[in-house]
Coordinates of C-alpha atoms in Angstrom, one line a residue:
M1 CA 2.9 51.3 65.0
S2 CA 2.3 49.0 68.0
F3 CA 4.3 49.0 71.2
T4 CA 5.7 45.6 70.5
S5 CA 7.3 46.7 67.2
Q6 CA 8.7 49.8 68.9
V7 CA 10.4 47.7 71.6
A8 CA 11.7 45.1 69.2
R9 CA 13.5 47.7 67.2
S10 CA 16.3 49.5 69.1
P11 CA 17.1 53.0 67.8
T12 CA 20.6 53.5 66.6
L13 CA 22.9 56.2 67.7
N14 CA 22.1 58.5 64.8
E15 CA 18.4 58.1 65.3
S16 CA 18.8 59.0 69.0
H17 CA 20.8 62.0 67.9
E18 CA 18.1 63.1 65.4
S19 CA 15.3 62.7 68.0
S20 CA 17.2 64.6 70.6
S21 CA 18.0 67.4 68.1
S22 CA 14.3 67.8 67.3
S23 CA 13.5 68.2 71.1
G24 CA 13.7 71.3 73.2
L25 CA 17.4 70.9 74.0
S26 CA 18.3 71.8 70.5
A27 CA 16.7 75.2 70.9
S28 CA 19.4 76.2 73.5
S29 CA 22.3 75.4 71.2
T30 CA 24.3 78.2 69.6
S31 CA 23.9 79.2 66.0
T32 CA 27.4 77.9 65.3
A33 CA 27.3 74.4 63.8
P34 CA 28.9 71.7 66.0
T35 CA 32.2 70.3 64.9
P36 CA 31.8 66.7 63.6
R37 CA 32.9 63.9 65.7
S38 CA 35.6 61.5 64.7
P39 CA 34.2 58.0 63.9
R40 CA 34.4 55.5 66.6
K41 CA 35.5 51.9 66.2
N42 CA 33.6 49.0 67.9
T43 CA 31.2 51.4 69.7
P44 CA 28.8 49.3 71.8
T45 CA 25.1 49.8 71.4
S46 CA 24.4 49.8 75.1
G47 CA 25.8 52.1 77.9
T48 CA 28.3 49.4 79.2
P49 CA 31.8 49.6 77.6
S50 CA 32.9 46.7 75.5
M51 CA 35.5 44.3 76.9
A52 CA 37.1 43.9 73.5
T53 CA 38.0 47.7 73.3
K54 CA 40.2 49.2 76.1
P55 CA 39.3 52.8 76.8
K56 CA 42.0 55.4 76.6
S57 CA 43.4 57.0 79.9
P58 CA 42.4 60.5 80.8
A59 CA 45.9 61.6 80.2
Q60 CA 45.8 60.4 76.6
Q61 CA 42.3 61.9 75.7
P62 CA 42.3 65.5 74.5
P63 CA 40.0 68.0 76.3
L64 CA 36.4 68.2 75.0
S65 CA 34.6 71.4 74.1
Q66 CA 31.4 72.5 75.7
Q67 CA 29.3 71.4 72.8
Q68 CA 30.9 67.9 72.7
Q69 CA 30.4 67.4 76.4
Q70 CA 26.7 68.3 76.0
N71 CA 26.3 65.8 73.1
Q72 CA 28.0 63.1 75.1
F73 CA 25.7 63.7 78.0
I74 CA 22.6 63.4 75.8
N75 CA 23.9 60.2 74.1
T76 CA 24.7 58.6 77.5
N77 CA 21.2 59.2 78.9
T78 CA 19.5 57.9 75.7
N79 CA 21.5 54.6 75.8
T80 CA 20.8 54.2 79.4
N81 CA 17.1 54.7 78.9
N82 CA 17.0 52.2 76.1
H83 CA 18.9 49.6 78.1
N84 CA 16.5 49.9 81.0
H85 CA 13.6 49.8 78.6
K86 CA 14.7 46.5 77.1
S87 CA 15.3 44.9 80.5
R88 CA 11.7 45.3 81.4
L89 CA 10.5 43.1 78.3
P90 CA 10.1 39.4 78.8
S91 CA 13.0 37.4 77.6
K92 CA 10.9 34.7 75.8
K93 CA 10.1 35.3 72.2
K94 CA 6.5 35.5 71.1
A95 CA 5.2 32.4 69.3
P96 CA 4.2 32.9 65.6
W97 CA 0.5 33.3 64.9
R98 CA -1.4 30.1 64.1
A99 CA -5.0 29.5 62.8
P100 CA -7.5 28.5 65.5
G101 CA -8.3 24.8 65.8
N102 CA -4.8 23.8 64.6
W103 CA -5.8 24.1 61.0
Q104 CA -3.0 24.2 58.5
I105 CA -3.1 26.8 55.9
P106 CA -2.1 25.1 52.6
D107 CA 0.8 26.5 50.8
I108 CA -0.9 26.9 47.5
I109 CA 2.0 28.6 45.9
K110 CA 4.4 25.7 46.6
E111 CA 1.8 23.1 45.6
S112 CA 0.9 24.8 42.3
W113 CA 4.6 25.1 41.5
E114 CA 5.2 21.4 42.2
R115 CA 2.2 20.4 40.1
R116 CA 3.2 22.6 37.2
P117 CA 4.1 20.3 34.3
M118 CA 7.5 20.7 32.8
P119 CA 7.6 22.2 29.4
T120 CA 8.1 19.7 26.6
F121 CA 10.2 20.6 23.6
N122 CA 9.0 19.2 20.3
K123 CA 12.1 18.3 18.4
D124 CA 10.2 17.1 15.3
P125 CA 10.0 19.6 12.4
P126 CA 6.7 21.4 12.0
K127 CA 4.1 19.6 10.0
S128 CA 2.9 22.7 8.2
S129 CA 5.1 23.7 5.2
D130 CA 4.1 27.4 5.8
T131 CA 6.3 27.7 8.8
K132 CA 9.2 30.0 8.0
P133 CA 12.3 30.5 10.2
L134 CA 12.5 33.8 11.9
F135 CA 16.2 34.3 11.0
I136 CA 17.9 33.1 7.9
K137 CA 21.7 33.5 7.8
R138 CA 22.8 34.7 4.4
P139 CA 25.4 32.5 2.8
W140 CA 28.9 33.7 2.5
I141 CA 29.5 35.3 -0.9
P142 CA 33.1 35.6 -2.3
V143 CA 34.5 39.0 -2.7
G144 CA 34.1 40.4 -6.2
R145 CA 31.1 38.5 -7.2
S146 CA 27.6 40.0 -7.1
P147 CA 25.1 38.3 -4.9
S148 CA 22.4 36.3 -6.6
I149 CA 19.1 35.0 -5.4
V150 CA 19.2 31.3 -4.7
P151 CA 16.2 29.6 -6.4
L152 CA 13.8 27.9 -4.2
P153 CA 13.6 24.1 -4.4
P154 CA 10.7 22.7 -6.4
P155 CA 7.5 22.1 -4.5
I156 CA 6.9 18.6 -3.2
L157 CA 3.9 17.3 -5.0
R158 CA 1.8 14.4 -3.6
V159 CA 2.1 11.4 -5.8
Q160 CA -1.4 10.3 -6.8
K161 CA -2.1 6.7 -6.3
K162 CA -2.4 4.9 -9.6
P163 CA -5.7 3.1 -10.1
H164 CA -5.5 -0.6 -9.7
A165 CA -2.0 -0.3 -8.3
V166 CA -1.9 -3.8 -6.9
F167 CA -2.9 -5.4 -10.2
D168 CA -0.5 -3.2 -12.1
A169 CA 2.4 -4.4 -9.9
K170 CA 1.4 -8.0 -10.4
L171 CA 1.1 -7.5 -14.2
R172 CA 4.6 -6.1 -14.4
K173 CA 6.0 -9.1 -12.5
T174 CA 4.1 -11.5 -14.8
L175 CA 5.0 -10.2 -18.3
P176 CA 8.3 -9.1 -19.9
K177 CA 8.7 -5.3 -20.1
Q178 CA 8.6 -5.3 -23.8
K179 CA 5.1 -6.6 -23.8
I180 CA 3.6 -3.9 -21.5
V181 CA 2.4 -0.7 -23.0
D182 CA 1.4 2.3 -20.9
S183 CA -0.4 4.3 -23.6
N184 CA -4.2 4.7 -24.2
P185 CA -5.4 1.9 -26.4
A186 CA -8.0 4.2 -27.9
N187 CA -5.2 6.2 -29.4
T188 CA -3.3 3.1 -30.6
Y189 CA -6.0 1.0 -32.1
T190 CA -8.9 1.9 -34.5
G191 CA -11.9 0.1 -36.0
L192 CA -12.8 -1.9 -33.0
S193 CA -15.6 -4.5 -33.7
K194 CA -16.7 -7.5 -31.6
V195 CA -15.8 -10.9 -32.9
G196 CA -16.3 -13.2 -29.9
S197 CA -16.1 -13.6 -26.1
G198 CA -13.9 -15.6 -23.7
A199 CA -13.9 -16.7 -20.1
N200 CA -12.6 -13.4 -18.8
G201 CA -14.0 -10.8 -21.3
A202 CA -15.1 -9.9 -24.8
V203 CA -12.9 -10.2 -27.9
V204 CA -12.8 -7.4 -30.5
R205 CA -10.9 -7.0 -33.7
A206 CA -8.8 -3.8 -34.2
S207 CA -6.2 -2.3 -36.5
K208 CA -3.1 -0.6 -35.1
Q209 CA -2.5 3.0 -36.0
G210 CA -0.2 3.4 -39.0
N211 CA -0.9 -0.3 -39.9
K212 CA 2.1 -1.3 -37.8
G213 CA 1.6 -5.0 -37.1
G214 CA -1.6 -5.3 -39.0
Q215 CA -4.8 -6.4 -37.3
V216 CA -5.0 -7.9 -33.8
A217 CA -7.6 -9.5 -31.6
I218 CA -8.1 -7.6 -28.4
K219 CA -9.5 -9.1 -25.3
R220 CA -10.8 -6.6 -22.7
C221 CA -11.1 -7.8 -19.1
F222 CA -12.7 -5.7 -16.4
I223 CA -10.6 -5.3 -13.3
E224 CA -12.2 -5.1 -9.9
D225 CA -9.8 -4.4 -7.0
R226 CA -11.7 -6.6 -4.6
D227 CA -12.0 -9.6 -6.9
I228 CA -8.7 -11.2 -6.2
P229 CA -9.6 -14.6 -7.7
H230 CA -10.4 -12.9 -11.0
H231 CA -7.0 -11.2 -10.9
A232 CA -5.4 -14.7 -10.7
Y233 CA -7.3 -15.9 -13.8
V234 CA -6.4 -12.9 -15.9
L235 CA -2.7 -12.9 -14.9
R236 CA -2.5 -16.7 -15.5
E237 CA -3.9 -16.2 -19.0
L238 CA -1.5 -13.4 -19.7
K239 CA 1.5 -15.5 -18.4
I240 CA 0.6 -18.4 -20.6
M241 CA 0.1 -16.3 -23.8
G242 CA 3.1 -14.0 -23.0
C243 CA 5.7 -16.4 -21.7
L244 CA 4.9 -19.8 -23.4
N245 CA 6.0 -20.1 -26.9
H246 CA 4.4 -22.8 -29.1
P247 CA 3.0 -22.7 -32.6
N248 CA -0.3 -24.3 -31.4
L249 CA -0.9 -21.8 -28.5
I250 CA -2.2 -18.3 -29.2
Q251 CA 0.5 -15.6 -28.6
L252 CA 0.2 -12.3 -26.8
K253 CA 1.6 -9.3 -28.6
E254 CA 1.1 -6.6 -25.9
A255 CA -0.9 -5.8 -22.8
T256 CA -2.2 -2.5 -21.4
L257 CA -3.8 -1.6 -18.2
W258 CA -5.9 1.5 -18.9
G259 CA -8.8 2.7 -16.8
D260 CA -10.7 -0.2 -15.4
Y261 CA -9.8 -2.7 -18.2
V262 CA -6.7 -4.7 -19.1
W263 CA -6.3 -4.9 -22.9
M264 CA -4.7 -8.1 -24.3
A265 CA -3.6 -7.7 -27.9
M266 CA -3.3 -11.2 -29.5
E267 CA -2.8 -12.7 -32.9
L268 CA -5.9 -12.3 -35.1
M269 CA -7.0 -15.6 -36.5
T270 CA -9.5 -16.1 -39.3
C271 CA -12.2 -17.9 -37.3
S272 CA -12.8 -20.4 -34.6
V273 CA -13.9 -24.0 -35.3
F274 CA -17.3 -23.0 -33.8
G275 CA -17.5 -20.2 -36.3
L276 CA -16.6 -22.5 -39.1
L277 CA -19.4 -25.0 -38.1
V278 CA -22.0 -22.2 -37.8
D279 CA -21.3 -21.0 -41.4
T280 CA -21.7 -24.6 -42.8
T281 CA -24.7 -26.9 -42.9
H282 CA -22.8 -30.0 -41.9
G283 CA -19.9 -31.2 -39.7
L284 CA -16.3 -31.3 -40.7
P285 CA -14.9 -34.3 -42.7
E286 CA -13.0 -36.8 -40.6
L287 CA -9.6 -36.0 -42.1
M288 CA -10.1 -32.3 -41.2
A289 CA -11.2 -33.2 -37.7
V290 CA -8.1 -35.5 -37.3
R291 CA -5.9 -32.6 -38.5
I292 CA -7.3 -30.2 -35.9
A293 CA -7.3 -32.7 -33.1
K294 CA -3.7 -33.6 -33.8
E295 CA -2.6 -29.9 -33.7
C296 CA -4.5 -29.3 -30.5
L297 CA -2.9 -32.3 -28.8
E298 CA 0.5 -30.9 -29.8
G299 CA -0.3 -27.7 -27.9
L300 CA -1.8 -29.7 -24.9
V301 CA 1.4 -31.8 -24.6
Y302 CA 3.4 -28.5 -24.3
L303 CA 0.9 -26.9 -22.0
H304 CA 0.6 -29.9 -19.7
K305 CA 4.2 -29.4 -18.6
N306 CA 2.9 -26.7 -16.2
Y307 CA -0.8 -26.1 -16.7
M308 CA -4.1 -27.8 -17.6
H309 CA -6.6 -25.9 -19.9
R310 CA -9.9 -27.0 -18.4
D311 CA -12.0 -25.4 -21.2
I312 CA -11.3 -27.3 -24.4
K313 CA -14.1 -26.8 -26.9
C314 CA -14.7 -25.7 -30.5
E315 CA -15.1 -22.0 -29.5
N316 CA -11.5 -22.0 -28.0
I317 CA -9.8 -23.5 -31.1
L318 CA -8.8 -20.9 -33.6
L319 CA -8.0 -21.4 -37.3
G320 CA -5.9 -19.3 -39.7
R321 CA -6.3 -18.7 -43.4
N322 CA -3.3 -20.8 -44.0
G323 CA -4.5 -23.7 -42.0
Q324 CA -2.9 -22.8 -38.6
V325 CA -4.5 -24.3 -35.5
K326 CA -4.1 -22.6 -32.1
L327 CA -5.6 -23.1 -28.7
A328 CA -6.9 -20.0 -27.0
D329 CA -8.7 -18.7 -23.9
F330 CA -6.6 -19.7 -21.0
G331 CA -8.8 -18.0 -18.5
L332 CA -9.6 -21.2 -16.6
A333 CA -6.1 -22.7 -16.9
T334 CA -4.6 -23.8 -13.6
P335 CA -1.2 -25.2 -12.4
I336 CA -0.8 -28.9 -12.4
G337 CA 1.3 -29.1 -9.2
K338 CA -1.6 -28.3 -6.8
V339 CA -4.8 -30.2 -5.9
N340 CA -7.7 -29.2 -8.2
T341 CA -11.2 -30.0 -7.2
A342 CA -13.1 -26.9 -8.5
R343 CA -16.0 -27.5 -10.9
L344 CA -14.8 -25.2 -13.7
G345 CA -15.3 -25.4 -17.4
T346 CA -18.2 -25.7 -19.7
A347 CA -20.8 -28.3 -18.5
K348 CA -21.2 -30.4 -21.7
W349 CA -17.4 -30.8 -22.1
M350 CA -16.6 -31.6 -18.4
A351 CA -15.1 -34.9 -17.4
P352 CA -16.9 -37.0 -14.7
E353 CA -14.3 -36.2 -12.0
V354 CA -14.7 -32.5 -12.6
V355 CA -18.5 -32.7 -12.3
G356 CA -18.2 -34.8 -9.1
E357 CA -15.7 -32.3 -7.7
L358 CA -13.0 -34.9 -7.1
S359 CA -9.3 -34.3 -7.3
Y360 CA -8.5 -34.4 -11.0
K361 CA -5.4 -34.1 -13.1
E362 CA -4.5 -32.8 -16.6
N363 CA -6.2 -35.7 -18.5
V364 CA -9.5 -33.9 -18.0
D365 CA -8.4 -32.1 -21.2
V366 CA -8.2 -35.4 -23.0
W367 CA -11.9 -36.0 -22.2
S368 CA -12.8 -32.5 -23.4
M369 CA -10.8 -33.1 -26.6
A370 CA -12.8 -36.2 -27.4
I371 CA -16.1 -34.4 -26.9
T372 CA -14.7 -31.6 -29.1
T373 CA -13.8 -34.1 -31.9
I374 CA -17.4 -35.4 -31.8
E375 CA -18.6 -31.8 -32.0
M376 CA -16.5 -31.1 -35.0
M377 CA -17.8 -34.1 -36.9
D378 CA -21.5 -34.0 -35.7
R379 CA -21.6 -30.1 -35.7
V380 CA -23.1 -30.2 -32.2
P381 CA -21.8 -31.6 -28.9
P382 CA -23.2 -35.0 -27.7
L383 CA -25.6 -33.5 -25.1
Y384 CA -26.8 -30.7 -27.2
Y385 CA -30.4 -31.5 -26.4
L386 CA -30.0 -30.7 -22.7
E387 CA -30.4 -27.2 -21.4
E388 CA -30.4 -27.5 -17.6
T389 CA -27.0 -27.7 -16.0
E390 CA -28.2 -30.3 -13.4
D391 CA -29.5 -32.5 -16.2
I392 CA -26.2 -32.4 -17.9
Y393 CA -24.3 -33.2 -14.7
G394 CA -26.6 -36.2 -14.1
E395 CA -26.1 -37.5 -17.6
I396 CA -22.3 -37.3 -17.3
L397 CA -22.2 -39.0 -13.9
H398 CA -24.8 -41.8 -14.2
N399 CA -24.9 -42.7 -18.0
D400 CA -22.4 -44.3 -20.4
P401 CA -19.9 -42.1 -22.1
P402 CA -21.3 -40.2 -25.2
S403 CA -20.6 -41.0 -28.8
F404 CA -21.3 -39.8 -32.3
N405 CA -25.0 -39.0 -33.1
F406 CA -25.1 -37.7 -36.7
T407 CA -22.1 -39.1 -38.4
V408 CA -20.4 -42.5 -38.9
P409 CA -16.7 -42.4 -38.1
S410 CA -14.1 -44.9 -39.1
P411 CA -13.6 -47.8 -36.7
T412 CA -10.2 -46.4 -35.7
M413 CA -11.7 -43.0 -34.9
L414 CA -14.5 -44.6 -32.9
E415 CA -12.0 -46.7 -31.0
L416 CA -9.8 -43.7 -30.3
I417 CA -12.7 -41.6 -29.0
T418 CA -13.9 -44.4 -26.8
W419 CA -10.4 -44.8 -25.3
M420 CA -10.2 -41.0 -24.6
L421 CA -13.7 -41.1 -22.9
D422 CA -12.8 -43.6 -20.2
T423 CA -14.8 -42.6 -17.1
D424 CA -11.9 -43.9 -14.9
M425 CA -9.4 -41.1 -14.9
N426 CA -6.6 -43.5 -13.9
R427 CA -7.1 -45.6 -17.1
R428 CA -7.7 -42.6 -19.3
P429 CA -4.6 -41.8 -21.4
S430 CA -2.6 -38.6 -21.3
A431 CA -2.4 -36.1 -24.2
N432 CA 1.1 -37.3 -25.1
V433 CA 0.0 -41.0 -25.3
V434 CA -3.0 -40.1 -27.5
L435 CA -0.9 -38.0 -29.8
T436 CA 1.6 -40.8 -30.2
K437 CA -1.3 -43.2 -31.0
I438 CA -2.7 -40.8 -33.6
K439 CA 0.6 -40.4 -35.3
Q440 CA 1.0 -44.2 -35.5
H441 CA -2.5 -44.6 -37.0
I442 CA -1.7 -41.9 -39.6
A443 CA 1.6 -43.5 -40.5
S444 CA -0.1 -46.9 -40.8
G445 CA -3.0 -45.5 -42.9
K446 CA -5.7 -46.3 -40.4
L447 CA -6.5 -42.7 -40.0
Q448 CA -6.7 -40.1 -42.8
C449 CA -5.3 -36.7 -41.9
A450 CA -5.6 -33.5 -44.0
K451 CA -2.7 -31.3 -44.8
Q452 CA -2.3 -27.9 -43.4
S453 CA -2.8 -26.4 -46.9
D454 CA -6.0 -28.3 -47.3
L455 CA -7.4 -27.0 -44.0
G456 CA -6.4 -23.5 -45.1
A457 CA -8.3 -23.9 -48.4
Y458 CA -11.3 -25.1 -46.5
V459 CA -11.3 -22.1 -44.2
R460 CA -10.9 -19.6 -47.1
R461 CA -13.8 -21.3 -49.0
V462 CA -16.1 -20.7 -46.0
F463 CA -14.7 -17.2 -45.2
P464 CA -13.6 -15.7 -48.5
N465 CA -13.2 -12.2 -47.1
E466 CA -10.1 -11.1 -45.4
T467 CA -11.9 -10.3 -42.1
P468 CA -14.3 -12.9 -40.8
S469 CA -17.6 -12.1 -39.2
R470 CA -16.9 -14.1 -36.0
Q471 CA -14.1 -15.8 -34.2

């Protein structure tokens, strides 16, 4: 130990006694142990008596023994030497050590503690379901009842996303619940065979299992999630067939979304007018054409309250064995309340404003109905000889309206068709006006109209079998 540390630390009375006892003076002491001294109060560390404690007078102090006097002498000399030793030290305290050049030693412990981030406590539950609590408090069990193991809750299974979920949600908003079936059509229908095609898909004939409901016509439409416009056409067709109720509009029995297809089960008719013309060598008689046109106009008047068809032709007019007439294939139907300029339909049956992509209204179906009437009597449409679409468009836009090519109609029929084929859509009549005019001509005898039974007999003569080859 250095001299400075020895000076800075003053020995106590006990330490002085121990050091003196270990010196040569202790050797001259007797073998008898010294009597212990009584403890002193407020004993000063130096040789100078304290001012706070008044010493007792000699008369009051008891006489000291020889050993006590010797010890008192030793203690007095030791305190005096220590006091003189301290007085020789400089009174000014030594300055603490500093690094040369006034460099500051960084307090890395303090800085690291200040930079230490505070712990964050995550209050959210653990994401992993495997985490188990370390301690589970057992529930209280009533006395007298044996404890039982509480069953674990059922596992939470991830709900798999249903294919075509967006279209399925729209389908359920469009149709009534009783017309939506969620079973596999392959297990519901048998004997599927193709009978035709429509704007949105192929049409097949099928029989229901157990012969419940007889035969139906099923139209299958492929569903692509990214083709949103196609969704609108399919849903619109389903809404018209499923929600509109008219004897001259084909009815929807049920619909199923299964896999990538939506299955539309509809009434099965015997044939289409196109199928009837294909299986004959000539066109229909005028009275049969009048009957079919009149029934179609009845359906159009009802449809035009909300929609326009935009694809009237012989392929989309269905006939029953009892002479029923129904409009079908509403895949291109569109609401009347909005502006329509799209060039949609079949080219040879399009009105001039549709070809020119002008804003058109529902009387475009009247133009198409006139072309269809010519087709029924001539067996072919007026522009049958044109194959290129651009040639057909040019003929419709720049030439006179078409007329009959292979048959000679009555003057009243010719006048009626010319009226319906007015190129000015503002002068062209509506379906309701044409229907009223036809009824007047039938009542006056200017037009001959077949009965429903006569039309049914004609259909059965062409298709004697119960199931036709085409629809």
